[in-house]
């Protein structure tokens, strides 16, 4: 199997803070990580490669510093890494991003056909879940999103069987390769890299492509120019006009605090007390 | 969504743009009515409520777009869509549209859009809606804004779609200026459920599509429905109790489930507890977890970052317990207790238990 795994380097959003006075993002010093959802897909891809042979190529689009994430992925056991970086890509929305990534995947397929593309379910910075389906659509790959488990891969018949989370249950789906798969969190976690892989990752050459090298002929379809969506405004939400009404806690006895709280809740929600009482009687 | 530098984005946004000729006849607001195996996801009705406001503002019609097999479930869905505000329903009936698969659904939706040309298309941000929206928007090469928390029409009649950004620390407003339809997804429970008007009249426009099983590559081998006892009903719960990092240790999460049990409530948590592995991901409340609209929401040891706030703002009453008086949660909670959740939670649990035991005796 020749597998491409698309990953993204993202700021560790748990550590992003908003400046209390200027209301702007304080990005300085925020560490970057591989988008956590991508790691479930990377693990699934590595496991399939281990089972059937072939290669796992990790692909990312981003600034030159995204090389760090690719090396991390090589350390987990990926065979090859490609960095797509060009100033033309700046400001890409999901449509422009899927265009650039799918063109690069098509370029990789010129060397050897690609059987599977894995993407993260979504990123933790954009949270759109749109790039994977966009790549599948552009490359004509059969699309399997929110996969909880790969039940089987028949390389000879070129068929894959998976379990997919849907709203009311789990779909068991079988489709033909080539496919685009996004894995749900809770599937197998990323392995620890072996020592040989970690050593290799530090020195392995990384393929760096600009737009032209990736086979992109029309840079108008990339970056801000190629993005149909426009961000018009970025802002912090307004606080509510009234702040929370505070219930006194300090230095008071538990019984008093509890009585005040119940009284305040029942005053705010007049029907609550009666409903809870009915529930209690029925219990 | 872009990570575009703000200045560059603003520069482009200020560019005076005129809608290209080929998009001038795109008109009306559409809501995708998500029906799977005969069940309509309630997010579709929530979106009709919101779509109604957008259509009225633009002075155009509101339409539902429904795909499904012919039969009573589909007929009922058409009637319900009209009762929740649709002026008409575009209906594609085909036996192959009972279960969701990307390929036939995307073909049918794309055909509907290309034939009847809506200016706005809204979908629920469910596993189905997100899977479908990504394909349709890419095929149509138009803009798609995910997980919006507010929708409005700006002075020039364009859809202003607001969503959290930067991992939920700020909000941004996104426009699709030069392409149609303007597409957006909204998560379940973000918008309020509208009142149904049972006798309301609407039209049905049937559209035929040519689908054949032999042309659909993906096969459904089985469908394993979730057991109702295992389902987490967080999004639709009447009372929700949730905990955050202020609980300090995983074993303290029991204080949350204890209070939830006494109240007959669902329990949940903030994002960090899922990231630490203390609580299952399906219990996460916030922009990247579940959006809730309970009557009462009790948040203990949760600071109230925007990513959490947008997931709980629809609650009628929010009681926040946090030891930090400056925590942002006090900016949007209705009632607050500045103190240690670890001592306040058992106190409340005990007080409710006693209060309700009296009711039980009296009853």
Coordinates of C-alpha atoms in Angstrom, one line a residue:
Chain A
X1 CA 0.0 0.0 0.0
X2 CA 1.2 3.5 -0.8
X3 CA -0.3 5.8 1.7
X4 CA -0.2 9.5 2.1
X5 CA -1.0 11.0 5.5
X6 CA -1.8 14.8 5.6
X7 CA -0.8 16.4 8.8
X8 CA -0.9 20.0 10.1
X9 CA 1.3 21.8 12.5
X10 CA -0.9 23.7 14.9
X11 CA -0.4 25.9 17.9
X12 CA -1.2 24.0 21.1
X13 CA -4.5 25.7 21.6
X14 CA -4.7 24.8 25.2
X15 CA -1.9 27.3 25.7
X16 CA -3.2 30.2 23.6
X17 CA -4.1 33.2 25.7
X18 CA -5.9 36.4 24.8
X19 CA -4.2 39.6 26.0
X20 CA -6.5 40.9 28.7
X21 CA -6.2 44.6 27.6
X22 CA -5.7 44.6 23.9
X23 CA -7.9 41.5 23.2
X24 CA -5.4 40.1 20.7
X25 CA -4.0 36.6 20.5
X26 CA -0.7 36.1 22.4
X27 CA 0.9 33.6 20.1
X28 CA 4.5 34.2 21.2
X29 CA 5.9 31.3 23.0
X30 CA 2.9 29.0 22.3
X31 CA 4.4 25.6 21.4
X32 CA 3.4 23.9 18.2
X33 CA 2.3 20.3 17.9
X34 CA 1.1 17.9 15.3
X35 CA -2.7 18.3 15.2
X36 CA -3.7 15.7 17.7
X37 CA -6.5 14.2 15.5
X38 CA -3.9 13.6 12.7
X39 CA -2.1 11.2 15.0
X40 CA -5.0 8.7 15.0
X41 CA -4.9 8.7 11.2
X42 CA -1.1 8.4 11.1
X43 CA -1.3 5.4 13.5
X44 CA -3.9 3.7 11.3
X45 CA -1.8 4.3 8.2
X46 CA 1.4 2.9 9.9
X47 CA -0.5 -0.2 11.1
X48 CA -1.9 -0.9 7.5
X49 CA 1.6 -0.5 6.1
X50 CA 3.1 -2.8 8.7
X51 CA 0.4 -5.4 7.7
X52 CA 0.7 -5.1 3.9
X53 CA 4.0 -3.5 3.2
X54 CA 4.4 -0.3 1.2
X55 CA 5.2 3.2 2.3
X56 CA 3.7 6.0 4.4
X57 CA 4.4 9.5 3.2
X58 CA 3.6 12.4 5.5
X59 CA 2.6 15.6 3.7
X60 CA 2.0 19.0 5.2
X61 CA 1.4 22.5 3.9
X62 CA 2.8 25.3 6.0
X63 CA 5.7 27.6 6.8
X64 CA 9.3 26.2 6.7
X65 CA 9.1 25.5 10.4
X66 CA 6.5 22.9 9.8
X67 CA 9.4 20.6 9.0
X68 CA 9.6 20.0 12.7
X69 CA 6.2 18.2 12.6
X70 CA 7.3 16.1 9.6
X71 CA 10.4 15.0 11.5
X72 CA 8.3 14.0 14.5
X73 CA 6.1 11.9 12.1
X74 CA 9.2 10.3 10.7
X75 CA 10.2 9.4 14.2
X76 CA 6.9 7.6 14.7
X77 CA 7.8 5.5 11.6
X78 CA 6.7 7.3 8.5
X79 CA 8.9 6.5 5.5
X80 CA 9.0 9.8 3.7
X81 CA 8.1 13.4 4.3
X82 CA 7.0 16.2 2.0
X83 CA 6.7 19.9 2.9
X84 CA 4.6 22.1 0.7
X85 CA 5.7 25.6 1.4
X86 CA 5.3 28.8 -0.7
X87 CA 4.3 32.4 0.0
X88 CA 1.4 31.8 -2.5
X89 CA -0.2 29.5 0.0
X90 CA -0.5 32.1 2.7
X91 CA -4.1 32.8 3.8
X92 CA -5.6 29.6 2.2
X93 CA -9.1 28.6 3.3
X94 CA -10.2 25.0 3.2
X95 CA -11.0 25.1 -0.6
X96 CA -7.5 26.5 -1.5
X97 CA -5.8 24.1 1.0
X98 CA -7.5 21.0 -0.5
X99 CA -6.5 22.3 -4.0
X100 CA -2.8 22.6 -3.0
X101 CA -2.7 19.3 -1.1
X102 CA -4.5 17.3 -3.8
X103 CA -2.2 18.6 -6.5
X104 CA 0.8 17.6 -4.5
X105 CA -0.7 14.1 -3.9
X106 CA -1.3 13.8 -7.6
X107 CA 2.3 14.7 -8.1
X108 CA 3.4 12.0 -5.7
X109 CA 1.2 9.6 -7.6
X110 CA 3.2 10.1 -10.7
X111 CA 6.1 8.2 -8.9
X112 CA 3.8 5.4 -7.7
X113 CA 0.0 5.2 -7.5
X114 CA -1.5 6.2 -4.2
X115 CA -3.8 3.7 -2.6
X116 CA -5.0 5.6 0.4
X117 CA -4.9 9.1 1.8
X118 CA -5.4 9.7 5.5
X119 CA -6.4 13.0 7.0
X120 CA -7.2 14.1 10.6
X121 CA -10.9 14.3 11.5
X122 CA -10.4 18.0 11.8
X123 CA -7.7 20.4 13.2
X124 CA -7.8 21.9 16.6
X125 CA -7.1 25.4 15.2
X126 CA -9.5 25.5 12.3
X127 CA -12.0 22.8 13.4
X128 CA -13.6 22.7 10.0
X129 CA -13.3 19.0 9.0
X130 CA -13.5 20.1 5.4
X131 CA -10.0 19.5 4.0
X132 CA -10.2 15.7 4.0
X133 CA -13.5 15.6 2.0
X134 CA -12.1 18.4 -0.3
X135 CA -9.1 16.2 -1.2
X136 CA -11.3 13.2 -1.7
X137 CA -13.6 15.1 -4.0
X138 CA -10.8 16.6 -6.1
X139 CA -8.9 13.3 -6.5
X140 CA -12.0 11.2 -6.9
X141 CA -11.2 9.0 -3.9
X142 CA -13.9 7.1 -2.1
X143 CA -14.6 8.9 1.2
X144 CA -14.7 7.4 4.6
X145 CA -14.9 9.9 7.4
X146 CA -15.3 9.4 11.2
X147 CA -13.9 5.9 11.0
X148 CA -13.6 4.1 14.4
X149 CA -11.9 0.9 13.1
X150 CA -10.5 -0.6 10.0
X151 CA -12.0 -4.1 9.9
X152 CA -10.2 -5.4 6.9
X153 CA -8.1 -4.6 3.9
X154 CA -8.1 -6.9 0.9
X155 CA -5.1 -5.8 -1.1
X156 CA -5.8 -8.2 -4.0
X157 CA -9.4 -7.2 -4.4
X158 CA -8.5 -3.6 -3.5
X159 CA -11.3 -3.3 -1.0
X160 CA -11.4 -1.9 2.5
X161 CA -14.0 -2.5 5.2
X162 CA -14.4 0.0 8.0
X163 CA -16.7 1.0 10.9
X164 CA -17.9 4.6 10.5
X165 CA -19.6 6.6 13.3
X166 CA -22.9 8.0 12.2
X167 CA -25.5 10.0 14.2
X168 CA -27.6 7.1 15.4
X169 CA -25.2 4.2 15.2
X170 CA -22.2 2.7 13.4
X171 CA -22.2 2.0 9.7
X172 CA -20.1 -1.0 8.4
X173 CA -18.9 0.1 5.0
X174 CA -16.9 -1.6 2.3
X175 CA -15.5 0.4 -0.6
X176 CA -12.8 0.2 -3.3
X177 CA -9.4 1.7 -3.2
X178 CA -8.2 4.4 -3.6
X179 CA -9.8 6.0 -0.5
X180 CA -9.6 9.0 1.7
X181 CA -10.0 8.1 5.4
X182 CA -10.3 10.3 8.5
X183 CA -10.1 8.4 11.8
X184 CA -12.1 9.3 14.9
X185 CA -10.3 9.9 18.2
X186 CA -10.4 6.9 20.4
X187 CA -9.1 4.6 17.6
X188 CA -5.6 3.3 18.2
X189 CA -3.2 5.9 19.7
X190 CA 0.0 6.8 18.1
X191 CA 2.9 4.3 18.8
X192 CA 6.1 5.2 20.5
X193 CA 8.8 5.7 17.8
X194 CA 11.5 3.0 17.7
X195 CA 15.1 4.1 18.4
X196 CA 16.2 3.5 14.7
X197 CA 13.2 5.6 13.5
X198 CA 14.0 8.4 15.9
X199 CA 17.6 8.5 14.8
X200 CA 16.6 8.4 11.1
X201 CA 14.0 11.2 11.7
X202 CA 16.7 13.6 12.8
X203 CA 18.7 13.3 9.6
X204 CA 16.4 12.1 6.9
X205 CA 16.1 14.4 3.9
X206 CA 12.7 16.2 3.7
X207 CA 11.3 16.8 0.2
X208 CA 10.5 20.5 0.0
X209 CA 8.2 21.7 -2.7
X210 CA 7.1 25.1 -3.7
X211 CA 3.9 25.6 -5.7
X212 CA 5.6 25.0 -9.1
X213 CA 7.4 21.9 -7.8
X214 CA 4.1 20.4 -6.6
X215 CA 2.7 20.8 -10.0
X216 CA 0.5 23.8 -9.3
X217 CA 0.1 25.7 -12.6
X218 CA -2.4 28.3 -11.4
X219 CA -1.3 30.0 -8.2
X220 CA -4.5 32.1 -8.4
X221 CA -6.2 29.1 -7.0
X222 CA -3.9 29.1 -3.9
X223 CA -3.8 31.2 -0.8
X224 CA -5.9 34.2 -0.2
X225 CA -6.7 34.7 -3.9
X226 CA -7.9 31.1 -4.3
X227 CA -10.1 31.3 -1.2
X228 CA -13.8 32.0 -1.6
X229 CA -14.2 32.8 2.1
X230 CA -13.1 36.1 3.5
X231 CA -12.4 36.8 7.2
X232 CA -14.0 40.2 7.7
X233 CA -13.7 40.6 11.4
X234 CA -11.9 39.0 14.4
X235 CA -13.1 39.9 17.8
X236 CA -13.6 38.9 21.4
X237 CA -17.2 38.4 22.5
X238 CA -18.9 41.0 24.6
X239 CA -19.4 40.2 28.2
X240 CA -23.0 40.0 29.3
X241 CA -24.4 43.3 30.5
X242 CA -24.9 41.9 33.9
X243 CA -22.2 39.9 35.7
X244 CA -23.1 36.8 37.6
X245 CA -25.1 37.4 40.8
X246 CA -22.8 36.2 43.5
X247 CA -23.8 33.9 46.3
X248 CA -21.8 34.6 49.5
X249 CA -19.6 31.7 50.3
X250 CA -16.7 32.9 52.4
X251 CA -16.7 32.2 56.1
X252 CA -20.3 30.9 56.1
X253 CA -21.6 27.5 57.2
X254 CA -22.4 24.9 54.6
X255 CA -26.1 24.8 55.5
X256 CA -26.4 28.6 54.9
X257 CA -24.6 28.4 51.6
X258 CA -26.7 25.5 50.4
X259 CA -30.0 27.2 51.4
X260 CA -29.0 30.4 49.6
X261 CA -28.1 28.5 46.5
X262 CA -31.2 26.5 46.3
X263 CA -33.3 29.6 46.9
X264 CA -31.5 31.5 44.2
X265 CA -31.9 28.6 41.7
X266 CA -35.6 28.2 42.4
X267 CA -36.1 31.9 42.1
X268 CA -34.3 32.0 38.7
X269 CA -36.1 28.9 37.4
X270 CA -39.6 29.0 39.0
X271 CA -40.7 25.6 37.7
X272 CA -37.5 23.8 38.7
X273 CA -38.5 22.9 42.3
X274 CA -41.8 21.4 41.3
X275 CA -40.2 19.4 38.5
X276 CA -37.5 18.0 40.7
X277 CA -40.0 17.1 43.3
X278 CA -42.1 15.2 40.8
X279 CA -39.0 13.4 39.6
X280 CA -38.1 12.5 43.1
X281 CA -41.5 11.1 43.9
X282 CA -41.4 8.9 40.7
X283 CA -37.9 7.7 41.5
Chain B
X1 CA -11.3 28.8 7.7
X2 CA -8.1 30.7 7.1
X3 CA -5.3 31.5 9.4
X4 CA -4.8 34.6 7.2
X5 CA -3.0 37.5 8.6
X6 CA -5.6 39.8 9.8
X7 CA -4.4 42.8 7.9
X8 CA -4.3 41.0 4.6
X9 CA -7.8 39.6 5.1
X10 CA -9.1 43.0 6.0
X11 CA -7.5 44.4 2.8
X12 CA -9.3 41.9 0.7
X13 CA -12.5 42.3 2.5
X14 CA -12.6 46.0 1.7
X15 CA -12.1 45.3 -1.9
X16 CA -15.3 46.4 -3.7
X17 CA -16.6 43.3 -5.3
X18 CA -19.5 42.7 -7.6
X19 CA -21.1 39.3 -7.8
X20 CA -20.1 37.6 -11.1
X21 CA -22.9 37.5 -13.7
X22 CA -23.3 33.7 -13.5
X23 CA -24.3 34.0 -9.8
X24 CA -26.8 36.9 -10.1
X25 CA -29.9 34.6 -10.3
X26 CA -28.9 32.6 -7.2
X27 CA -31.8 33.4 -4.8
X28 CA -33.5 32.1 -1.7
X29 CA -32.3 30.4 1.5
X30 CA -32.1 26.7 1.8
X31 CA -31.8 24.3 4.7
X32 CA -30.7 20.7 4.2
X33 CA -33.2 18.5 6.0
X34 CA -31.0 15.7 7.4
X35 CA -33.0 12.5 7.3
X36 CA -31.2 9.2 7.9
X37 CA -33.0 5.9 8.1
X38 CA -36.3 7.7 8.4
X39 CA -35.3 9.9 11.3
X40 CA -34.9 13.7 10.8
X41 CA -32.1 15.2 12.9
X42 CA -33.6 18.0 15.1
X43 CA -30.7 20.3 14.0
X44 CA -32.7 20.6 10.7
X45 CA -35.6 22.2 12.5
X46 CA -33.2 24.5 14.5
X47 CA -31.7 25.6 11.1
X48 CA -35.2 26.3 9.6
X49 CA -35.8 28.6 12.6
X50 CA -32.6 30.5 11.8
X51 CA -33.1 30.3 8.0
X52 CA -36.6 31.9 8.4
X53 CA -35.0 35.0 9.9
X54 CA -32.4 35.2 7.1
X55 CA -35.0 34.7 4.4
X56 CA -37.3 37.4 5.9
X57 CA -34.4 39.8 6.2
X58 CA -33.6 39.2 2.5
X59 CA -37.2 39.2 1.5
X60 CA -36.9 35.8 -0.2
X61 CA -38.3 32.3 0.3
X62 CA -37.1 29.6 2.8
X63 CA -36.8 26.1 1.3
X64 CA -36.0 22.7 2.8
X65 CA -33.9 20.3 0.7
X66 CA -34.8 16.7 1.5
X67 CA -33.4 13.5 0.2
X68 CA -34.9 10.1 1.0
X69 CA -36.9 7.1 -0.1
X70 CA -40.6 7.6 -1.0
X71 CA -42.8 6.7 2.0
X72 CA -44.6 7.9 5.1
X73 CA -41.4 9.0 6.9
X74 CA -40.4 11.3 4.0
X75 CA -44.0 12.6 3.7
X76 CA -44.0 13.4 7.4
X77 CA -40.6 15.1 7.1
X78 CA -41.9 17.4 4.3
X79 CA -44.9 18.4 6.5
X80 CA -42.7 19.0 9.5
X81 CA -40.3 21.1 7.5
X82 CA -43.2 23.3 6.4
X83 CA -44.5 23.5 9.9
X84 CA -41.1 24.7 11.1
X85 CA -41.1 27.6 8.6
X86 CA -40.2 26.3 5.1
X87 CA -42.2 27.9 2.3
X88 CA -41.4 25.0 0.0
X89 CA -39.4 21.7 0.0
X90 CA -37.2 20.4 -2.8
X91 CA -37.7 16.7 -2.6
X92 CA -35.5 14.0 -4.2
X93 CA -37.2 10.6 -3.6
X94 CA -35.1 7.5 -4.4
X95 CA -34.9 4.1 -2.7
X96 CA -31.1 4.5 -2.6
X97 CA -31.3 7.5 -0.3
X98 CA -32.5 5.8 2.9
X99 CA -29.0 5.3 4.4
X100 CA -26.4 7.9 4.1
X101 CA -23.6 7.5 1.6
X102 CA -21.4 10.3 0.4
X103 CA -21.6 9.7 -3.4
X104 CA -25.4 9.5 -4.0
X105 CA -26.2 12.3 -1.5
X106 CA -23.5 14.6 -2.9
X107 CA -24.8 13.9 -6.5
X108 CA -28.4 14.6 -5.5
X109 CA -27.6 17.8 -3.5
X110 CA -25.2 19.2 -6.2
X111 CA -27.9 18.6 -8.8
X112 CA -30.5 20.4 -6.7
X113 CA -28.3 23.4 -6.2
X114 CA -27.2 23.6 -9.8
X115 CA -30.9 23.4 -10.9
X116 CA -32.6 25.7 -8.5
X117 CA -29.7 28.0 -7.4
X118 CA -30.0 29.0 -3.8
X119 CA -28.0 32.0 -2.5
X120 CA -27.5 30.4 1.0
X121 CA -27.3 26.7 1.9
X122 CA -27.3 25.7 5.6
X123 CA -26.5 22.2 6.9
X124 CA -26.2 20.7 10.4
X125 CA -22.6 20.1 11.5
X126 CA -23.2 16.4 12.2
X127 CA -21.2 13.5 11.0
X128 CA -23.5 13.4 8.0
X129 CA -23.7 17.1 7.4
X130 CA -20.0 17.7 7.6
X131 CA -19.2 14.7 5.3
X132 CA -21.7 16.0 2.7
X133 CA -21.0 19.7 3.0
X134 CA -17.2 19.3 2.3
X135 CA -17.9 17.4 -1.0
X136 CA -20.7 19.7 -2.2
X137 CA -18.7 22.9 -1.5
X138 CA -15.6 21.5 -3.3
X139 CA -17.7 20.3 -6.3
X140 CA -19.4 23.8 -6.5
X141 CA -16.0 25.5 -5.7
X142 CA -17.8 27.8 -3.2
X143 CA -17.1 28.9 0.3
X144 CA -18.1 26.9 3.3
X145 CA -17.9 28.1 6.9
X146 CA -18.0 25.4 9.6
X147 CA -19.7 25.4 13.0
X148 CA -21.1 28.9 13.0
X149 CA -22.5 30.2 16.2
X150 CA -24.3 33.2 14.7
X151 CA -25.7 34.0 11.2
X152 CA -26.8 37.4 9.9
X153 CA -27.3 39.3 6.7
X154 CA -25.0 42.3 6.3
X155 CA -25.9 45.7 4.7
X156 CA -25.1 44.4 1.2
X157 CA -27.2 41.3 1.5
X158 CA -24.3 38.9 2.1
X159 CA -24.3 36.1 4.7
X160 CA -22.1 37.0 7.7
X161 CA -21.2 33.7 9.4
X162 CA -19.6 34.0 12.8
X163 CA -17.6 31.2 14.4
X164 CA -15.0 30.7 17.1
X165 CA -11.4 30.8 15.9
X166 CA -7.9 30.2 17.2
X167 CA -9.0 27.1 19.1
X168 CA -12.0 29.0 20.5
X169 CA -10.2 32.0 22.0
X170 CA -11.7 34.6 19.7
X171 CA -14.7 34.9 17.3
X172 CA -14.5 35.7 13.6
X173 CA -17.0 36.7 10.9
X174 CA -16.6 35.1 7.5
X175 CA -18.2 36.0 4.2
X176 CA -18.3 34.3 0.8
X177 CA -18.4 37.3 -1.4
X178 CA -18.0 36.2 -5.0
X179 CA -19.4 32.7 -5.0
X180 CA -22.8 31.1 -4.6
X181 CA -24.3 29.5 -2.7
X182 CA -22.9 30.8 0.5
X183 CA -22.6 27.6 2.6
X184 CA -22.4 27.2 6.3
X185 CA -22.8 24.5 8.9
X186 CA -24.2 24.9 12.4
X187 CA -23.9 22.4 15.3
X188 CA -26.9 20.9 16.9
X189 CA -28.4 23.0 19.8
X190 CA -26.5 26.2 18.8
X191 CA -29.7 27.6 17.5
X192 CA -33.0 27.5 19.4
X193 CA -35.8 25.1 18.4
X194 CA -38.5 27.1 16.6
X195 CA -42.2 26.7 17.4
X196 CA -43.9 24.4 15.0
X197 CA -47.1 25.7 13.2
X198 CA -48.9 22.5 12.3
X199 CA -51.4 23.8 9.8
X200 CA -48.9 25.9 7.8
X201 CA -49.1 25.4 4.0
X202 CA -46.1 24.9 1.7
X203 CA -45.2 23.7 -1.8
X204 CA -43.3 20.6 -2.8
X205 CA -41.0 20.6 -5.8
X206 CA -40.0 17.1 -6.8
X207 CA -36.7 16.6 -8.5
X208 CA -35.7 13.3 -10.2
X209 CA -32.2 12.0 -10.0
X210 CA -30.7 9.0 -11.8
X211 CA -29.0 6.8 -9.2
X212 CA -28.1 3.1 -9.6
X213 CA -26.6 0.8 -7.0
X214 CA -24.1 -0.5 -9.5
X215 CA -22.6 3.0 -9.9
X216 CA -22.3 3.5 -6.1
X217 CA -18.8 2.2 -5.1
X218 CA -19.3 2.1 -1.3
X219 CA -21.6 -0.6 0.1
X220 CA -23.3 -0.7 3.4
X221 CA -22.7 -4.1 5.0
X222 CA -24.4 -3.4 8.3
X223 CA -25.8 -0.7 10.6
X224 CA -25.4 -1.2 14.3
X225 CA -27.8 1.2 16.1
X226 CA -26.6 2.8 19.4
X227 CA -28.3 1.2 22.4
X228 CA -30.6 3.8 23.9
X229 CA -29.2 3.1 27.3
X230 CA -25.7 3.9 26.2
X231 CA -26.6 7.1 24.4
X232 CA -25.3 10.3 26.0
X233 CA -28.2 12.7 25.9
X234 CA -26.1 15.7 26.9
X235 CA -27.1 18.0 24.0
X236 CA -30.8 17.6 24.8
X237 CA -30.6 17.3 28.6
X238 CA -32.7 19.5 30.9
X239 CA -30.1 19.9 33.6
X240 CA -26.3 19.5 33.1
X241 CA -23.6 19.4 35.7
X242 CA -20.0 19.7 34.5
X243 CA -16.5 19.9 35.9
X244 CA -13.2 21.3 34.8
X245 CA -9.6 21.5 35.8
X246 CA -10.6 23.1 39.2
X247 CA -11.4 19.6 40.3
X248 CA -7.7 19.0 40.5
X249 CA -7.7 15.2 40.5
X250 CA -9.5 12.6 38.3
X251 CA -11.1 10.9 41.3
X252 CA -12.8 14.2 42.3
X253 CA -14.9 14.0 39.2
X254 CA -17.2 11.8 41.3
X255 CA -18.4 15.0 42.9
X256 CA -19.9 16.0 39.6
X257 CA -21.6 12.7 38.9
X258 CA -22.9 12.6 42.5
X259 CA -24.7 15.9 42.0
X260 CA -25.9 15.0 38.5
X261 CA -27.4 11.8 39.9
X262 CA -29.4 13.6 42.6
X263 CA -30.7 16.1 40.1
X264 CA -31.5 13.5 37.5
X265 CA -29.1 15.4 35.3
X266 CA -26.5 14.6 32.6
X267 CA -22.9 15.2 33.4
X268 CA -20.1 16.7 31.2
X269 CA -16.7 18.3 31.4
X270 CA -14.5 21.0 29.8
X271 CA -12.0 20.2 27.1
X272 CA -8.9 19.8 29.3
X273 CA -10.4 16.9 31.2
X274 CA -10.9 15.0 27.9
X275 CA -7.4 15.9 26.8
X276 CA -6.0 14.5 30.1
X277 CA -8.1 11.4 29.6
X278 CA -10.1 11.8 32.8
X279 CA -13.5 11.8 31.1
X280 CA -14.7 10.3 27.7
X281 CA -14.7 12.6 24.7
X282 CA -18.5 12.2 24.2
X283 CA -18.9 14.1 27.5
X284 CA -17.0 17.2 26.4
X285 CA -19.0 20.4 26.4
X286 CA -18.0 23.4 24.2
X287 CA -17.2 24.3 20.6
X288 CA -15.3 21.1 19.9
X289 CA -17.6 19.0 22.0
X290 CA -21.3 19.1 22.6
X291 CA -23.4 22.3 22.5
X292 CA -26.0 22.3 25.2
X293 CA -29.2 24.3 25.9
X294 CA -30.4 23.0 29.3
X295 CA -32.7 24.8 31.7
X296 CA -30.0 24.7 34.3
X297 CA -26.2 24.3 33.8
X298 CA -23.9 24.0 36.8
X299 CA -20.2 24.5 35.9
X300 CA -17.7 23.7 38.7
X301 CA -14.0 24.4 38.3
X302 CA -14.4 25.6 34.7
X303 CA -12.8 28.9 33.8
X304 CA -15.1 29.6 30.9
X305 CA -12.8 30.1 27.8
X306 CA -14.7 31.2 24.6
X307 CA -14.6 27.6 23.3
X308 CA -16.6 26.5 26.3
X309 CA -18.8 29.6 26.5
X310 CA -20.2 29.2 22.9
X311 CA -21.2 25.7 23.9
X312 CA -23.3 26.6 26.9
X313 CA -24.7 30.1 26.2
X314 CA -28.1 28.8 25.3
X315 CA -28.7 27.6 28.9
X316 CA -31.6 29.4 30.7
X317 CA -29.6 29.6 33.9
X318 CA -25.9 29.0 34.5
X319 CA -24.5 28.5 38.0
X320 CA -20.7 28.9 38.1
X321 CA -18.5 27.6 40.9
X322 CA -14.9 28.8 40.7
X323 CA -12.2 29.8 43.2
X324 CA -10.9 32.5 40.9
X325 CA -13.2 35.6 41.1
X326 CA -11.7 36.9 37.9
X327 CA -12.5 33.7 35.8
X328 CA -14.3 34.6 32.6
X329 CA -17.1 32.3 33.4
X330 CA -18.5 34.9 35.8
X331 CA -18.9 37.2 32.8
X332 CA -21.7 35.0 31.3
X333 CA -23.0 32.9 34.2
X334 CA -26.2 34.1 35.9
X335 CA -25.3 32.9 39.4
X336 CA -21.8 32.6 40.8
X337 CA -20.1 31.1 43.8
X338 CA -16.5 32.1 44.4
X339 CA -15.1 29.2 46.3
X340 CA -13.6 25.8 46.2
X341 CA -15.7 23.4 44.1
X342 CA -14.4 20.5 46.1
X343 CA -16.2 21.6 49.2
X344 CA -19.2 23.4 47.6
X345 CA -20.2 20.4 45.3
X346 CA -20.8 17.9 48.2
X347 CA -22.7 20.6 50.1
X348 CA -25.1 21.2 47.2
X349 CA -25.5 17.5 46.6
X350 CA -26.4 16.9 50.2
X351 CA -28.8 19.9 50.3
X352 CA -30.6 18.7 47.1
X353 CA -30.8 15.2 48.4
X354 CA -32.4 16.4 51.7
X355 CA -34.8 18.8 49.9
X356 CA -35.9 16.0 47.5
X357 CA -36.2 13.4 50.3
X358 CA -38.7 15.7 51.9
X359 CA -40.6 15.8 48.7
X360 CA -40.5 12.1 48.4
X361 CA -42.0 11.7 51.9
X362 CA -44.6 14.3 51.2
X363 CA -45.5 12.7 47.9

